[in-house]
mmCIF file of C-alpha atoms in Angstrom:
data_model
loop_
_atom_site.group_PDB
_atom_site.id
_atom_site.type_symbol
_atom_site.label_atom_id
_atom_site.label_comp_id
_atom_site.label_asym_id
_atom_site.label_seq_id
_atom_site.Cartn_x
_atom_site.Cartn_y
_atom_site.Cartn_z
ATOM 1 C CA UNK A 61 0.000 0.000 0.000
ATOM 2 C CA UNK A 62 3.011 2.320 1.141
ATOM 3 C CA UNK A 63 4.160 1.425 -2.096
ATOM 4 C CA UNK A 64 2.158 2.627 -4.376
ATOM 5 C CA UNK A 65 1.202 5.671 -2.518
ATOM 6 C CA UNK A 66 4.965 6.858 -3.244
ATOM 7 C CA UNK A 67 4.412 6.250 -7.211
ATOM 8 C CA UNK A 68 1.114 7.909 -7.166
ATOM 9 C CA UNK A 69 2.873 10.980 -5.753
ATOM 10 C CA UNK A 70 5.604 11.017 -7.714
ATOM 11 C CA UNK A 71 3.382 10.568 -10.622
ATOM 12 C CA UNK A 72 1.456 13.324 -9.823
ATOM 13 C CA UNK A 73 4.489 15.570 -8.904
ATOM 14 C CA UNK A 74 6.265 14.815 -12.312
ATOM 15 C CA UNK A 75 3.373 15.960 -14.168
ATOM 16 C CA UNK A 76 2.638 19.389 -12.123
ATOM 17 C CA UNK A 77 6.063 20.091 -13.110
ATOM 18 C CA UNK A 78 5.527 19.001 -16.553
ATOM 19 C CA UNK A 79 2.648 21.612 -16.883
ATOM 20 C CA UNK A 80 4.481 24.093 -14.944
ATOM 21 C CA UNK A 81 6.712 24.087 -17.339
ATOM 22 C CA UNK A 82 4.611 24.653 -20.387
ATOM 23 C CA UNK A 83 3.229 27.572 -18.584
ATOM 24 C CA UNK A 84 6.565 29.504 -18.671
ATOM 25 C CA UNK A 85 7.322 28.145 -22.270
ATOM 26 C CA UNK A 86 3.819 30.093 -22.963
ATOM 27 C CA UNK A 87 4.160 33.059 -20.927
ATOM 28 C CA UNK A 88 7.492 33.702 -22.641
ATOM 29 C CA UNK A 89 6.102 33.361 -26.732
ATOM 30 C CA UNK A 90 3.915 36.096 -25.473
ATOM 31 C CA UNK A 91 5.789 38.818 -23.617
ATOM 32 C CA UNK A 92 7.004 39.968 -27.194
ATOM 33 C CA UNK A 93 10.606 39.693 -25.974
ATOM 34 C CA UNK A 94 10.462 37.010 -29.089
ATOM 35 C CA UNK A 95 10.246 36.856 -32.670
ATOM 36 C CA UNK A 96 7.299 33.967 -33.890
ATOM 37 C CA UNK A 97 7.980 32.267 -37.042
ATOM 38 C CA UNK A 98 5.225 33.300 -38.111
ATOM 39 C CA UNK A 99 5.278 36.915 -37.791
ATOM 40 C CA UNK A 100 8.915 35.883 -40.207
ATOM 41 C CA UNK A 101 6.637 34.491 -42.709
ATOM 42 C CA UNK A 102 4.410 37.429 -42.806
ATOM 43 C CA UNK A 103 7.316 40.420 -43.347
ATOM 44 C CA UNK A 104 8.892 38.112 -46.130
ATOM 45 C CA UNK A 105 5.394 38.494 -47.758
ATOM 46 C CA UNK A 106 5.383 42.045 -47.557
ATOM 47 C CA UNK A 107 8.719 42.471 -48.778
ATOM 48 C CA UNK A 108 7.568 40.128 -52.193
ATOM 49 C CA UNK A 109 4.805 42.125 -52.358
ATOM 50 C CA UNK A 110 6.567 45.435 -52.602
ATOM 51 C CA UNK A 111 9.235 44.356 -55.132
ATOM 52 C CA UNK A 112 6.364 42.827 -57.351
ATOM 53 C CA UNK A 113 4.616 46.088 -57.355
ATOM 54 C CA UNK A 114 8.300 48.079 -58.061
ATOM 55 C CA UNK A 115 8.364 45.490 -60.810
ATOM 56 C CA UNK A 116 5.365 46.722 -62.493
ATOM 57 C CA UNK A 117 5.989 50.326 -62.338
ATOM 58 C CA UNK A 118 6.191 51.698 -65.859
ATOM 59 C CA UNK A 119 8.755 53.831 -66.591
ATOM 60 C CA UNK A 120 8.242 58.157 -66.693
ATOM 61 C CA UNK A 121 7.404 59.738 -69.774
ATOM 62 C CA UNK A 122 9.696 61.627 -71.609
ATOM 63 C CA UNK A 123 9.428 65.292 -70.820
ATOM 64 C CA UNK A 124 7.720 67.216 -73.702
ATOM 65 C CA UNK A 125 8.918 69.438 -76.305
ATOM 66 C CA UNK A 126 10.442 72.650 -74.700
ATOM 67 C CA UNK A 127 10.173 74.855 -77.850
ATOM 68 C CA UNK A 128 8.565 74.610 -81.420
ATOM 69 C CA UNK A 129 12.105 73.492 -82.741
ATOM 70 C CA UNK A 130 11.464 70.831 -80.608
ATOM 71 C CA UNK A 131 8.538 69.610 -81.626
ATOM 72 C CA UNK A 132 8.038 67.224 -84.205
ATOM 73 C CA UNK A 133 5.591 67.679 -87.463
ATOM 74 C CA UNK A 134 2.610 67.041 -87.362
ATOM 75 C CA UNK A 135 2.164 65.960 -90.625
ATOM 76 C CA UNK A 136 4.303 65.744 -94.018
ATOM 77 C CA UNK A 137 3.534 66.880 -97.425
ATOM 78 C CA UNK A 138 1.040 69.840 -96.553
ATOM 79 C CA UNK A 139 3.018 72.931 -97.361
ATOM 80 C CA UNK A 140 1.362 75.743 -98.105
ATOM 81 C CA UNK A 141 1.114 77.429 -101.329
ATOM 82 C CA UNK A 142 4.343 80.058 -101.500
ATOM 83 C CA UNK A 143 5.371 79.255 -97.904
ATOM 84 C CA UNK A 144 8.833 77.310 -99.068
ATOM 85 C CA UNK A 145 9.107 78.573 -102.667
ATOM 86 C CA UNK A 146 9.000 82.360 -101.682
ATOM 87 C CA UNK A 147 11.406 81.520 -98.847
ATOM 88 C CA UNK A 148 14.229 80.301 -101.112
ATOM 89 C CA UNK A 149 13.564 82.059 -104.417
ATOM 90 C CA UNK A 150 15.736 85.401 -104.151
ATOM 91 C CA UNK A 151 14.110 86.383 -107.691
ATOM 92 C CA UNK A 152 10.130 86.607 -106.213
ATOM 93 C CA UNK A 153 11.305 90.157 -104.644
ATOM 94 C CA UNK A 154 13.270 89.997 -102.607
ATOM 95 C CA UNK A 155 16.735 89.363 -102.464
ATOM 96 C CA UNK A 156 19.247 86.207 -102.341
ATOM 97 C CA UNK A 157 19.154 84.264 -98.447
ATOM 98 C CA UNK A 158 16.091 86.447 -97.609
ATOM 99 C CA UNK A 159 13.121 84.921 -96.466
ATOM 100 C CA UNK A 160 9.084 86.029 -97.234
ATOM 101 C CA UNK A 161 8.063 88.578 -94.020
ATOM 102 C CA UNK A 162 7.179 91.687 -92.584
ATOM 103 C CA UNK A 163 3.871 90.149 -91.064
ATOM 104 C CA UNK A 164 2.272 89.044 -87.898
ATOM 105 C CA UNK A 165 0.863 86.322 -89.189
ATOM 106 C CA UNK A 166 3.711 85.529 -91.956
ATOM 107 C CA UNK A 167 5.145 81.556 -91.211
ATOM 108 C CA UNK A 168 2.767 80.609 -88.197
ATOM 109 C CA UNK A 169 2.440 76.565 -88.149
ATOM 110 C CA UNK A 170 -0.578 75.366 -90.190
ATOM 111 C CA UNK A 171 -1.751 78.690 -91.706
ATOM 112 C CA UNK A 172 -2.406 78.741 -95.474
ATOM 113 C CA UNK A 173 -0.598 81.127 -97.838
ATOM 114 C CA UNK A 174 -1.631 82.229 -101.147
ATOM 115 C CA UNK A 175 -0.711 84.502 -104.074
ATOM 116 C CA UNK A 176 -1.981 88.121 -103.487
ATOM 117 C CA UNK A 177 -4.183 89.425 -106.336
ATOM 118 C CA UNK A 178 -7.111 91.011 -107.782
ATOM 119 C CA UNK A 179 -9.999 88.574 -106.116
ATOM 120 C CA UNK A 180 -8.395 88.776 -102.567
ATOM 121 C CA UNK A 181 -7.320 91.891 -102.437
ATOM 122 C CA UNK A 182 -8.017 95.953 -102.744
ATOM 123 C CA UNK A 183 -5.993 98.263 -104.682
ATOM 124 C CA UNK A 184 -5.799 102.247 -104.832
ATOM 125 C CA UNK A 185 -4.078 104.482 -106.750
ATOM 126 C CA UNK A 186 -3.343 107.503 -105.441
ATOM 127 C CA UNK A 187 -1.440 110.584 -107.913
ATOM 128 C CA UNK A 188 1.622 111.986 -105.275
ATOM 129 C CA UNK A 189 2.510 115.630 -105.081
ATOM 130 C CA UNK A 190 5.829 114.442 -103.332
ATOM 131 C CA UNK A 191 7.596 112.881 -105.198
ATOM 132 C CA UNK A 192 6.048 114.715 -108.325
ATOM 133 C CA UNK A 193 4.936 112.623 -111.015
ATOM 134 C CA UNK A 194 4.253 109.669 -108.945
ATOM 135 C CA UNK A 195 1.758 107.238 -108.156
ATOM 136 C CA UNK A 196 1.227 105.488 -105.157
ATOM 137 C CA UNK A 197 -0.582 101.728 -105.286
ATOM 138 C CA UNK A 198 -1.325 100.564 -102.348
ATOM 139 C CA UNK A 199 -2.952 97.018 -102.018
ATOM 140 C CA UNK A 200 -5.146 95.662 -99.082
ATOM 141 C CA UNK A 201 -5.808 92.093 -98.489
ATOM 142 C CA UNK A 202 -9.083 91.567 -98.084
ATOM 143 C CA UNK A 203 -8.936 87.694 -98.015
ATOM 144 C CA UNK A 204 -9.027 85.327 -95.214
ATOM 145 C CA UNK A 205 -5.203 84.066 -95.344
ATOM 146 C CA UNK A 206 -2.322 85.662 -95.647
ATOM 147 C CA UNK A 207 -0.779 86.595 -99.318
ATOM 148 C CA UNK A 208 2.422 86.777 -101.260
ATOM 149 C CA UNK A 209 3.236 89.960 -103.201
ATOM 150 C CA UNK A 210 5.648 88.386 -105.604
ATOM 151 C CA UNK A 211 8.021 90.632 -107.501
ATOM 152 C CA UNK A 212 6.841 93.817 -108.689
ATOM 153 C CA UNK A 213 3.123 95.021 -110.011
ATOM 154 C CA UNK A 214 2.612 94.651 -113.861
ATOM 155 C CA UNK A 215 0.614 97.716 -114.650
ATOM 156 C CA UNK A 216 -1.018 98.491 -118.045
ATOM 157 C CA UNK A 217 -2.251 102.183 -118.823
ATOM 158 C CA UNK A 218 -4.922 102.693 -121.157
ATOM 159 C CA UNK A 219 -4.337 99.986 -124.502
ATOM 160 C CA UNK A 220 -0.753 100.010 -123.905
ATOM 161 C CA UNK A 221 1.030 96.851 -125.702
ATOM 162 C CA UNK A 222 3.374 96.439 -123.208
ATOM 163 C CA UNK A 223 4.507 97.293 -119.284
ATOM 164 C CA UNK A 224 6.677 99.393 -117.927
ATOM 165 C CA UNK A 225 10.118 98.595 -117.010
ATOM 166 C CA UNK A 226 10.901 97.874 -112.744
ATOM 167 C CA UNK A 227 13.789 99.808 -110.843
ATOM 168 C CA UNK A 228 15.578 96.903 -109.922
ATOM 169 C CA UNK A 229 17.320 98.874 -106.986
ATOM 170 C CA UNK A 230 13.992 98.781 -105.178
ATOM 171 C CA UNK A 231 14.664 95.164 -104.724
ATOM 172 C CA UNK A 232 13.471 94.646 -101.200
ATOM 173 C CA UNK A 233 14.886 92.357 -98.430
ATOM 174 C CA UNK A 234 12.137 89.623 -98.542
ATOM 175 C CA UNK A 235 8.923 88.786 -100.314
ATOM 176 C CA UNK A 236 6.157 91.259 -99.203
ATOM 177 C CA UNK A 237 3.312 89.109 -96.776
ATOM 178 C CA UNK A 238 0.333 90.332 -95.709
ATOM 179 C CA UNK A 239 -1.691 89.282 -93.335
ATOM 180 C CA UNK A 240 -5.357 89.871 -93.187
ATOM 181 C CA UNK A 241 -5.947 93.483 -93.804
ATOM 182 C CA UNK A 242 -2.443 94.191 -93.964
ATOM 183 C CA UNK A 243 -1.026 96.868 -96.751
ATOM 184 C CA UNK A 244 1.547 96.677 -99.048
ATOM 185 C CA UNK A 245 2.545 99.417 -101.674
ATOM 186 C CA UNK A 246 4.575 100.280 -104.776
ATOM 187 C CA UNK A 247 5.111 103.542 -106.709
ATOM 188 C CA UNK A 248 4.834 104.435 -110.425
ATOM 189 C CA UNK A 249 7.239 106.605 -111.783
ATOM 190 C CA UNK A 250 4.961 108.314 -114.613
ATOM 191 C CA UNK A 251 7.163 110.820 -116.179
ATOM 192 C CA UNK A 252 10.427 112.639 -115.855
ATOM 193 C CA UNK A 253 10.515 115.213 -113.411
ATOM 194 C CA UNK A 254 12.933 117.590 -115.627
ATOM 195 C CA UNK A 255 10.508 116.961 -119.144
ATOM 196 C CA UNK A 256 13.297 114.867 -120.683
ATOM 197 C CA UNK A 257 10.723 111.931 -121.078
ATOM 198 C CA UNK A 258 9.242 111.546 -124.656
ATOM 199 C CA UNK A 259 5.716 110.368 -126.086
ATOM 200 C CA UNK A 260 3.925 112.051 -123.141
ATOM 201 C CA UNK A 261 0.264 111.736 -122.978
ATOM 202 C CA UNK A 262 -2.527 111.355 -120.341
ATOM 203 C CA UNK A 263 -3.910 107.935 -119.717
ATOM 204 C CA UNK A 264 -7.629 107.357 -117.886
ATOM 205 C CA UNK A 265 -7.657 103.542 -117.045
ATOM 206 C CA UNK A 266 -5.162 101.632 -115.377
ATOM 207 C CA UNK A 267 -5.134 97.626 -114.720
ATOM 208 C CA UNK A 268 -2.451 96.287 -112.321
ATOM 209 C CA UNK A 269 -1.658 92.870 -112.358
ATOM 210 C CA UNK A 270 -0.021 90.298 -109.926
ATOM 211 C CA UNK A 271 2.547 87.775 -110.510
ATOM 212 C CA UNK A 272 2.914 84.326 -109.069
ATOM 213 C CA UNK A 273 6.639 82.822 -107.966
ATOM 214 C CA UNK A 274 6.816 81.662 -111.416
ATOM 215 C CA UNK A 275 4.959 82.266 -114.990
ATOM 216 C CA UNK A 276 3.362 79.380 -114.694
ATOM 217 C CA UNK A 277 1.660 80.146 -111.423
ATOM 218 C CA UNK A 278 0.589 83.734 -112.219
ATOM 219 C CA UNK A 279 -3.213 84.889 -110.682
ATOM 220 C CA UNK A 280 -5.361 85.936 -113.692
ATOM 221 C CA UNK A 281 -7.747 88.090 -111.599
ATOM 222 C CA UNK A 282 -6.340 91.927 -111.579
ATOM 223 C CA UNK A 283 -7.247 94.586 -110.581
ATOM 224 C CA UNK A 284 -8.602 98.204 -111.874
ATOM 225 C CA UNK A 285 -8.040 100.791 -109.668
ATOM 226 C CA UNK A 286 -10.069 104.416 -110.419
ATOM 227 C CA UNK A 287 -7.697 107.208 -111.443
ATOM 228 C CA UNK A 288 -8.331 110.815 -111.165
ATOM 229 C CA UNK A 289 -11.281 112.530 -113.764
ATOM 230 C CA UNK A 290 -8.323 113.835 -116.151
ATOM 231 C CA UNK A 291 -6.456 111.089 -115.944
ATOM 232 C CA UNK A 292 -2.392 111.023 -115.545
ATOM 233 C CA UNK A 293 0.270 111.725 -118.099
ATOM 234 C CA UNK A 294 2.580 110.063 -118.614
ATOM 235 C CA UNK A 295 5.797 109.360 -121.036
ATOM 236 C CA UNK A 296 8.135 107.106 -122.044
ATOM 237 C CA UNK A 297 10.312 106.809 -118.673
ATOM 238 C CA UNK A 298 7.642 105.415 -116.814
ATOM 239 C CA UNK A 299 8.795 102.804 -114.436
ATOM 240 C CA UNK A 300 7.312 100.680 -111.419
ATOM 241 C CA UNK A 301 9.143 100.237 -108.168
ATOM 242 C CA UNK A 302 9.215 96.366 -106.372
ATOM 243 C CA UNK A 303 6.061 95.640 -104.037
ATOM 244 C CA UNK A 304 6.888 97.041 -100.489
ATOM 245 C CA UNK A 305 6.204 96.271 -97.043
ATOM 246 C CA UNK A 306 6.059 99.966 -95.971
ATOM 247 C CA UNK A 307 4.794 102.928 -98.009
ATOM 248 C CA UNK A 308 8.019 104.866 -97.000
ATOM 249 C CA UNK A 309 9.914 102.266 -98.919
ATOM 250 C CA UNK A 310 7.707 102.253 -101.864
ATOM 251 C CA UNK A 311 8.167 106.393 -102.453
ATOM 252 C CA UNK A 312 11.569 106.519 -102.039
ATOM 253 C CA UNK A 313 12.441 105.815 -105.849
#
């Protein structure tokens, strides 16, 4: 009997330590003075999470175009009428490495150029006191895009068989543009100041007509600007000035 009383107890005390000890075993997983595995498990996850989601990233744009030079065309083969021919053309009046100008509205991206003439334009002609024996032309655009003045105006007085002559000194520095309602002028020498100038007479009608880069592409609408009652005389020095972008310009020759 004595006997197993003593294994009973020992039995007993064997397994109150046993549980003792799983107690502290438990007590120290969850003071937080350890790591569990499985917290491990769940930063690794994390971590692939983050460098799948670096992975995926798609790269920056590239910046965009700083200035117009920049930027590339929009689209190809769509050049204007006269906006590269007058540029490089040093015969459509203006001179060699000169460019068409003198506008707001000259060279803008996308904006239509055409020939200046009698349908898209307005012309006067206006008898000068100073210089004497000159007359002014001045010519309007009237049209919705801008407009070459190639060259120099081909005027025709009365039935005459043929036009008069251009000062090519008055060659200007680029092709005269003009912009909507912009003005562009050019002076007719009618007769010698001094009376040297033979065949005078006095001529009522006047037609002026506008030339294209080339012969080919010359406008066929002119126009007929009113002169005064009595007319204007003149002879056989009568000469035409290139088109210019200021009137200054134009009545300086």
């Amino acid at each position: 009997m004595t006997t197993n009383r003593n294994l009973r107890i020992r039995f007993l005390t064997t397994a109150a330590g046993l549980g003792l000890a799983a107690l502290s075993l438990t007590a120290c997983g969850n003071d937080g003075s350890g790591v569990r595995d499985e917290g491990r498990a769940t930063n690794t996850s994390f971590e692939s999470a983050a460098s799948t989601s670096s992975a995926s990233i798609s790269p920056e744009p590239a910046p965009a175009p700083s200035s117009q030079h920049d930027a590339q065309p929009t689209s190809s083969g769509s050049k204007a009428e006269g906006q590269t021919e007058g540029q490089s053309d040093s015969k459509a009046g203006g001179k060699a490495g000169t460019k068409p100008g003198g506008t707001k509205g000259g060279g803008t991206t996308g904006t239509k150029f055409v020939t200046c003439q009698g349908s898209n334009t307005k012309t006067v002609a206006a008898p000068l006191t100073r210089p004497v024996n000159h007359l002014l032309l001045t010519v309007t655009n009237t049209g919705g895009n801008p407009c070459y003045l190639y060259y120099y105006p081909a005027v025709r007085f009365g039935e005459a068989q043929s036009v008069p002559p251009v000062i090519e000194d008055s060659q200007p520095q680029a092709v005269v543009t003009l912009a909507p309602g912009e003005s562009g002028y050019a002076s007719v020498n009618l007769s010698a100041a001094d009376g040297s100038g033979g065949k005078g007479h006095w001529e009522k009608s006047l037609a002026v007509y506008f030339q294209g880069r080339t012969a080919s592409q010359n406008p066929t609408s002119a126009a007929h600007p009113a002169l005064p009652a009595k007319g204007v005389w003149i002879d056989d020095s009568v000469a035409v000035t290139y088109w210019q972008q200021s009137m200054d310009d134009a009545i300086n020759w």
